Structures are given as C-alpha cells and as structure tokens.
C-alpha cells in the first residue's frame, strides 16, 4: 500500500452516512484506510465527535447547495468567483486559517453524494450555456489535501471536461498532481498554490504543508504540461523582516516560472473577525502578528492599517512587475483607493475585476 502523506496519517476514525456508504468516494477511502473500519450513521443519526484530538474523516450526504458565490463583501472589490462546495475543514492547521473559527472540531467533512453535485452543476451550467464560470473548491477546505484518499478533484475535473465554459481552480498548500491525467483541456484547469514569505510558510503553516520550493516545483511541472498556474499571497502578514521575506519568495517564483505561465496572482492582507483572533491567541500563542496594528474595516473585519497595507502591496507588486507580471496582479477585498495607490489604476481601468479575471482565467 502506498504510504499516505503525513498530513493524512493522523486520521483515527472514518464515519460515513448510510446513504453514501457505497459511493465511489467511500469505496476509495476504504481501500486507502483499510485499518480503519468505517462507522455507518443511520439516516437522522448525528456524528458525535466529542473533544477528539485526532482527525475524523466524515463522508457525508450533503443536502445544501454545492455551487455558491464566494462570501466576498460588497464593500470592496471582489473577484466574483464561485465555489464548488466539496467539503469542510482541513488537517493542515495554518495559524491564520479562518476555518478554525468556523469549525471548532477536527472533523474533516467530505460531501460523498457526488451524484447530487453532478446534477446541480449540470443544471446550472446547462441553463446558461453561453455564460462562463470561474469556479474553485479551496474556500472551506484545501482543494487537494484529501485528494490521496478521496480522488474528489479528479472526479470533478473529469465531470467538468464536458463543460468547456467552466474553468476550475484548484487551490492548495500540498503537492498532489494525481488528477493531471484526466484533464481534457489544460486551459480549463488552473492549479494554484498559496505563497508567503519563507518565515511565514515555515512558522505559521505547521510543517505539513509542502515547502514553497515544493509548491513552485509542482507549479513548474504543471506549466511544462501546458497548464497556467495561479499564485495567492493571502494572507500577507506584517512581521519584522517582511521585505526580505517577500522579496525572496518573488525571486523563487521567477526561478521556477515564466510570467506567461502565470494566469493571475492575488494579494490579500491578513484580516480577521474577533472570533479568529481569539482562536489564534489560544491555539497559536507564538504567533505574534495577531497583535499588530489593526483597524476595523467597513465590513467589520480587522485589517492592518491602510498605509501599512499599501506599503506591503506596493513592495510586492513592484517586485512582481519587475519580473514581468502586471495585468495578472490583483488585490483581494480592497477599495479603489488602495488599488490606485498600489497599481496606479482601478479595476474599472481593467474592465471590471470580475470580467478581467474571467479573461485571465480563460487565457485571453
Ligand atoms: S491549507 Fe488553507 S484551509 Fe488548510 S489550514 Fe491552511 S489556510 Fe486553512
């Protein structure tokens, strides 16, 4: 049996809803974790996770909407992409992760009723055959962290192969390229990795994520296979030595990738609600950035003071521009004023952020 990645070795229980006990996802999990006998929950029975200190994998029959709008905010320039909701929670536990405020347990949920997912997606995409979609799965979980067990992204890519109007972004901090051989058209899949300063990747991402080098090496493999990749500097963190750190990461990017191999690069400053601050202080007492100079934004979230944000964004944008990127760069959840101060232009100058990123995603 192939050894599982270390970030999956902590799974101590598998629980499955009876309705999906024979689903392809459940069958794969059985094969990959033969030493764990799945507990089957009858219809209406709830999972009791107690105060589990180890990860529980829960294959669930999901009854909500799978295709959703990104929970961006109307107050700032939002990128307008849609989420394909495939599950919730993540075993990687980055110190800054918003999921620790959403899900205060160690239950990794996977929506195993994929037939319902396929039905909903088909209805949405077939009802609007002329509309293009930019979708991604990395909002409530990491897109690929459970891939070695579930093969979920592989299934999704195979399914979406019949819908050329859809571009799927797979956003991750691990390296798993096992989905690659089912891609029909590499221009419709955007592998994406989170980037940060090396000190943040080393100390705030808990050691089980792939290193920045490994992420960029995987991005290069994808680029050589004809994919364009995305990079996300989100959250950027203000810490002593941030200039050298982010400059080093930019150097590494251009050691691995040519500008034309990159579809887009986002930049977002660390932002948080009070709940997340409490979680970070409790769970990661060594993470000093949480005590930085924050101010409440019009969306109610705490964010770094604007002059400090602009300074960081400008520094990073200038370095990326020197490497040959320009129209690929965008800011996550920032106002026109901040855009202007960083890039000397607003999303309107690009035809609107939604349209611009759609064009970038589809390689126009
Ligand atoms: S990889 Fe992403 S989803 Fe997982 S813990 Fe880190 S920030 Fe959260």
Coordinates of C-alpha atoms and ligand atoms in Angstrom, one line a residue:
X1 CA 0.0 0.0 0.0
X2 CA 1.3 3.5 -0.9
X3 CA 2.1 5.4 2.2
X4 CA -0.3 8.3 2.8
X5 CA 1.1 11.8 3.1
X6 CA 1.9 12.7 6.7
X7 CA -1.0 15.2 6.9
X8 CA -3.4 12.3 6.4
X9 CA -1.8 9.9 8.8
X10 CA -3.5 11.5 11.8
X11 CA -7.0 10.3 10.8
X12 CA -8.1 8.0 13.5
X13 CA -11.8 7.4 12.6
X14 CA -13.9 7.2 9.5
X15 CA -17.6 7.8 9.7
X16 CA -20.0 7.5 6.8
X17 CA -23.7 8.3 6.3
X18 CA -25.5 5.1 5.3
X19 CA -26.9 6.8 2.2
X20 CA -23.3 7.2 0.8
X21 CA -21.7 4.1 2.3
X22 CA -21.3 2.6 -1.2
X23 CA -20.4 5.8 -3.0
X24 CA -17.2 5.8 -5.1
X25 CA -15.6 8.2 -2.5
X26 CA -16.4 5.8 0.4
X27 CA -15.1 2.9 -1.6
X28 CA -11.8 4.7 -2.2
X29 CA -11.4 5.7 1.4
X30 CA -12.0 2.1 2.4
X31 CA -9.2 1.0 0.1
X32 CA -6.8 3.7 1.3
X33 CA -7.5 3.3 5.0
X34 CA -8.1 -0.5 5.3
X35 CA -7.0 -0.4 9.0
X36 CA -10.0 1.8 9.9
X37 CA -13.5 0.3 9.9
X38 CA -16.0 2.9 8.9
X39 CA -18.7 3.6 11.4
X40 CA -22.0 3.9 9.5
X41 CA -24.5 6.5 10.6
X42 CA -28.2 5.7 10.0
X43 CA -30.5 8.3 8.5
X44 CA -31.1 11.0 11.0
X45 CA -28.2 9.9 13.3
X46 CA -25.6 12.7 14.1
X47 CA -21.9 12.2 14.4
X48 CA -20.6 12.6 17.9
X49 CA -17.1 13.9 17.7
X50 CA -16.7 14.8 21.4
X51 CA -13.4 16.6 22.0
X52 CA -11.5 14.4 19.6
X53 CA -7.8 15.3 19.4
X54 CA -7.3 13.3 16.3
X55 CA -8.8 13.9 12.8
X56 CA -12.1 12.2 12.0
X57 CA -13.0 11.8 8.3
X58 CA -16.7 12.1 7.8
X59 CA -18.2 11.1 4.5
X60 CA -21.5 12.9 4.5
X61 CA -24.6 13.1 2.4
X62 CA -24.7 16.9 1.9
X63 CA -28.2 18.5 1.5
X64 CA -27.2 22.1 0.8
X65 CA -26.2 24.0 -2.3
X66 CA -23.0 22.9 -3.8
X67 CA -22.4 25.9 -6.2
X68 CA -22.2 29.2 -4.3
X69 CA -21.0 32.7 -4.6
X70 CA -17.7 33.5 -2.9
X71 CA -18.5 35.0 0.5
X72 CA -16.8 38.3 -0.6
X73 CA -18.0 41.6 0.6
X74 CA -20.0 44.2 -1.3
X75 CA -17.9 46.9 0.2
X76 CA -14.7 46.0 -1.5
X77 CA -13.6 44.9 -5.0
X78 CA -14.4 41.3 -5.0
X79 CA -13.1 38.8 -7.6
X80 CA -16.5 37.2 -8.1
X81 CA -15.6 33.6 -8.4
X82 CA -17.9 30.8 -7.5
X83 CA -17.3 28.0 -5.0
X84 CA -18.0 24.3 -5.7
X85 CA -18.5 23.2 -2.2
X86 CA -17.0 19.7 -1.8
X87 CA -16.4 19.5 2.0
X88 CA -15.3 21.4 5.1
X89 CA -12.2 21.7 7.3
X90 CA -8.6 20.9 6.7
X91 CA -6.0 18.9 8.7
X92 CA -3.1 21.3 7.9
X93 CA -3.9 23.9 10.6
X94 CA -2.2 27.1 9.5
X95 CA -2.2 29.5 12.4
X96 CA -4.0 32.2 10.4
X97 CA -6.7 29.9 9.0
X98 CA -10.2 31.2 9.2
X99 CA -11.6 27.7 9.3
X100 CA -10.6 27.3 13.0
X101 CA -13.2 30.0 13.8
X102 CA -15.8 28.3 11.6
X103 CA -15.3 24.7 12.6
X104 CA -14.1 24.1 16.2
X105 CA -13.7 20.4 15.9
X106 CA -11.3 18.1 14.0
X107 CA -14.0 16.6 11.7
X108 CA -12.9 16.6 8.0
X109 CA -16.2 16.5 6.1
X110 CA -16.4 15.3 2.5
X111 CA -19.7 15.5 0.6
X112 CA -19.8 12.0 -0.7
X113 CA -23.2 12.3 -2.6
X114 CA -21.4 13.3 -5.8
X115 CA -24.4 12.3 -7.9
X116 CA -26.3 15.3 -6.4
X117 CA -23.3 17.5 -7.0
X118 CA -23.1 16.5 -10.7
X119 CA -26.9 17.0 -11.1
X120 CA -26.8 20.5 -9.6
X121 CA -23.7 21.6 -11.6
X122 CA -25.2 20.2 -14.8
X123 CA -28.5 22.1 -14.2
X124 CA -26.6 25.4 -13.5
X125 CA -24.2 25.1 -16.5
X126 CA -26.7 23.8 -19.0
X127 CA -29.2 26.5 -18.1
X128 CA -26.7 29.2 -19.1
X129 CA -24.6 27.6 -21.9
X130 CA -23.2 31.0 -23.0
X131 CA -22.1 32.1 -19.6
X132 CA -18.6 31.4 -18.4
X133 CA -17.8 30.3 -14.9
X134 CA -14.6 30.6 -12.8
X135 CA -15.0 28.1 -10.0
X136 CA -12.9 26.8 -7.3
X137 CA -13.0 24.3 -4.4
X138 CA -10.5 25.9 -2.0
X139 CA -12.7 28.0 0.2
X140 CA -13.9 25.8 3.0
X141 CA -11.1 23.3 2.7
X142 CA -7.8 22.9 0.8
X143 CA -8.6 21.7 -2.7
X144 CA -6.2 18.8 -2.7
X145 CA -5.4 18.0 0.9
X146 CA -7.7 14.9 0.9
X147 CA -7.2 14.0 -2.7
X148 CA -5.0 11.0 -1.9
X149 CA -8.0 9.5 -0.1
X150 CA -11.0 10.7 -2.0
X151 CA -9.9 11.4 -5.6
X152 CA -12.5 14.2 -5.5
X153 CA -10.8 16.7 -7.7
X154 CA -10.0 14.0 -10.2
X155 CA -13.8 13.2 -10.4
X156 CA -14.6 16.9 -10.7
X157 CA -12.1 17.5 -13.5
X158 CA -13.5 14.5 -15.4
X159 CA -17.0 15.8 -15.0
X160 CA -16.2 19.4 -16.0
X161 CA -14.4 18.1 -19.1
X162 CA -17.9 18.2 -20.7
X163 CA -18.4 21.9 -19.8
X164 CA -15.8 24.0 -21.6
X165 CA -17.4 27.2 -20.4
X166 CA -16.1 26.4 -16.9
X167 CA -12.6 27.0 -15.6
X168 CA -11.7 25.2 -12.3
X169 CA -9.1 26.5 -9.9
X170 CA -7.5 24.0 -7.5
X171 CA -6.0 26.0 -4.6
X172 CA -3.7 24.1 -2.3
X173 CA -0.7 24.1 0.0
X174 CA 0.2 20.5 -0.7
X175 CA 1.6 18.8 -3.8
X176 CA -0.8 16.3 -5.4
X177 CA -0.8 16.0 -9.1
X178 CA -2.7 12.7 -9.3
X179 CA -5.6 14.4 -11.2
X180 CA -3.5 15.5 -14.1
X181 CA -4.0 12.6 -16.5
X182 CA -7.8 13.1 -16.6
X183 CA -7.6 16.7 -17.8
X184 CA -9.1 17.0 -21.3
X185 CA -8.1 20.6 -21.8
X186 CA -5.3 22.1 -19.6
X187 CA -6.6 25.6 -20.4
X188 CA -9.7 24.9 -18.2
X189 CA -7.8 23.8 -15.1
X190 CA -5.8 26.3 -13.0
X191 CA -3.6 24.7 -10.4
X192 CA -3.0 27.3 -7.7
X193 CA -0.7 27.5 -4.7
X194 CA -0.6 29.8 -1.7
X195 CA 2.6 31.8 -1.5
X196 CA 4.0 33.7 1.5
X197 CA 7.3 34.9 2.9
X198 CA 9.5 31.9 3.8
X199 CA 9.4 32.7 7.6
X200 CA 5.6 32.6 7.5
X201 CA 5.5 29.4 5.5
X202 CA 7.9 27.8 7.9
X203 CA 6.4 29.0 11.2
X204 CA 2.7 29.6 10.6
X205 CA 1.9 26.7 8.3
X206 CA 2.7 23.9 10.8
X207 CA 5.2 21.9 8.8
X208 CA 2.9 19.5 7.0
X209 CA 2.3 21.8 4.0
X210 CA 4.6 21.5 1.1
X211 CA 7.5 23.9 1.2
X212 CA 7.5 26.9 -1.0
X213 CA 10.1 25.2 -3.2
X214 CA 8.0 22.1 -3.5
X215 CA 4.9 24.1 -4.4
X216 CA 6.8 26.1 -7.0
X217 CA 8.4 22.9 -8.4
X218 CA 4.9 21.4 -8.8
X219 CA 3.7 24.6 -10.4
X220 CA 6.6 24.3 -12.9
X221 CA 5.6 20.7 -13.6
X222 CA 2.1 21.9 -14.4
X223 CA 3.3 24.7 -16.6
X224 CA 5.5 22.3 -18.6
X225 CA 2.4 20.2 -19.1
X226 CA 0.5 23.1 -20.6
X227 CA -1.3 24.5 -17.6
X228 CA -1.2 28.1 -16.5
X229 CA -1.0 28.4 -12.7
X230 CA -2.2 30.9 -10.1
X231 CA -0.4 32.1 -7.0
X232 CA -2.0 33.6 -4.0
X233 CA -0.3 35.9 -1.5
X234 CA -3.1 35.7 1.0
X235 CA -2.7 36.4 3.8
X236 CA 0.2 38.8 3.6
X237 CA 1.5 39.3 7.1
X238 CA 3.3 42.2 8.5
X239 CA 6.3 41.0 10.6
X240 CA 9.8 42.1 11.2
X241 CA 11.8 41.4 8.0
X242 CA 8.8 41.1 5.7
X243 CA 10.5 43.0 2.9
X244 CA 13.4 40.4 2.6
X245 CA 10.9 37.6 3.1
X246 CA 8.5 38.6 0.3
X247 CA 11.4 39.6 -2.0
X248 CA 12.9 36.1 -1.6
X249 CA 9.7 34.4 -2.5
X250 CA 9.4 36.6 -5.6
X251 CA 12.9 35.5 -6.6
X252 CA 11.9 31.9 -6.1
X253 CA 8.8 32.3 -8.2
X254 CA 10.8 33.6 -11.2
X255 CA 13.4 30.9 -10.7
X256 CA 10.6 28.4 -11.4
X257 CA 8.1 30.1 -13.7
X258 CA 7.9 32.4 -16.7
X259 CA 5.4 35.2 -16.5
X260 CA 3.3 33.8 -19.3
X261 CA 2.8 30.6 -17.3
X262 CA 1.0 32.5 -14.5
X263 CA -2.7 33.3 -15.0
X264 CA -3.0 35.5 -12.0
X265 CA -1.5 36.4 -8.6
X266 CA -3.7 37.7 -5.8
X267 CA -2.6 39.7 -2.8
X268 CA -4.6 40.0 0.3
X269 CA -3.7 41.4 3.7
X270 CA -4.4 39.3 6.8
X271 CA -7.9 40.2 8.1
X272 CA -9.9 38.7 10.9
X273 CA -13.1 38.8 12.9
X274 CA -12.8 38.8 16.8
X275 CA -13.5 35.1 16.9
X276 CA -10.5 34.3 14.8
X277 CA -8.3 36.5 16.9
X278 CA -9.4 34.5 20.0
X279 CA -8.7 31.2 18.2
X280 CA -5.2 32.3 17.1
X281 CA -4.2 33.5 20.6
X282 CA -5.5 30.2 22.1
X283 CA -4.2 27.8 19.5
X284 CA -1.0 29.5 18.4
X285 CA 0.3 31.6 21.3
X286 CA 3.7 32.1 19.5
X287 CA 2.0 33.9 16.5
X288 CA 2.8 37.5 17.3
X289 CA 1.4 39.0 14.2
X290 CA -2.1 38.9 15.7
X291 CA -1.1 41.7 18.0
X292 CA -0.3 44.1 15.1
X293 CA -1.8 47.5 14.3
X294 CA -5.3 46.6 13.0
X295 CA -8.3 48.8 12.3
X296 CA -11.9 47.8 11.8
X297 CA -12.8 47.9 8.1
X298 CA -16.3 48.8 6.7
X299 CA -17.0 45.0 6.5
X300 CA -16.5 44.7 10.3
X301 CA -13.2 42.8 9.9
X302 CA -10.0 43.9 11.5
X303 CA -7.2 44.6 9.0
X304 CA -3.8 46.2 9.0
X305 CA -3.7 50.0 8.9
X306 CA -4.1 51.2 5.4
X307 CA -0.7 52.9 4.9
X308 CA 1.0 49.6 6.1
X309 CA -1.2 47.6 3.7
X310 CA -0.4 49.8 0.8
X311 CA 3.3 49.7 1.6
X312 CA 3.3 45.9 1.6
X313 CA 1.2 45.6 -1.5
X314 CA 3.3 48.1 -3.4
X315 CA 6.5 46.4 -2.4
X316 CA 5.3 43.0 -3.6
X317 CA 3.6 44.4 -6.7
X318 CA 6.7 46.3 -7.8
X319 CA 8.8 43.2 -7.3
X320 CA 6.4 41.0 -9.3
X321 CA 6.2 43.7 -12.0
X322 CA 10.0 43.7 -12.3
X323 CA 9.7 40.0 -13.1
X324 CA 7.3 40.6 -15.9
X325 CA 3.9 40.3 -14.3
X326 CA 1.4 43.1 -14.5
X327 CA -2.2 42.5 -15.6
X328 CA -2.1 39.2 -13.7
X329 CA -1.9 41.1 -10.3
X330 CA -5.0 41.8 -8.3
X331 CA -5.9 42.7 -4.7
X332 CA -8.3 40.7 -2.7
X333 CA -11.0 42.8 -0.9
X334 CA -9.6 46.2 -1.3
X335 CA -11.1 49.6 -2.3
X336 CA -10.5 51.6 -5.5
X337 CA -8.3 54.0 -3.4
X338 CA -6.0 51.2 -2.4
X339 CA -5.9 49.8 -5.9
X340 CA -4.9 53.2 -7.2
X341 CA -2.2 53.7 -4.6
X342 CA -0.7 50.3 -5.4
X343 CA -1.1 49.9 -9.1
X344 CA -1.9 53.4 -10.3
X345 CA -5.2 52.0 -11.7
X346 CA -8.5 50.7 -10.5
X347 CA -10.4 47.5 -11.5
X348 CA -12.6 49.7 -13.8
X349 CA -9.5 50.5 -15.9
X350 CA -9.2 46.7 -16.5
X351 CA -12.9 46.5 -17.5
X352 CA -14.0 45.4 -14.0
X353 CA -12.4 42.8 -11.8
X354 CA -14.9 40.1 -12.5
X355 CA -14.5 40.4 -16.3
X356 CA -10.8 40.9 -16.1
X357 CA -10.2 37.8 -14.0
X358 CA -12.5 35.8 -16.2
X359 CA -10.4 36.8 -19.2
X360 CA -7.2 36.0 -17.4
X361 CA -8.6 32.6 -16.3
X362 CA -9.6 31.7 -19.9
X363 CA -6.2 32.9 -21.2
X364 CA -7.4 35.8 -23.3
Ligands
LIG1 S1 -4.2 24.9 4.0 FE1 -5.7 26.5 3.8 S2 -7.6 25.5 4.5 FE2 -5.9 24.3 5.3 S3 -5.4 25.1 7.3 FE3 -4.1 26.2 5.9 S4 -5.2 28.1 5.3 FE4 -6.7 26.6 6.3

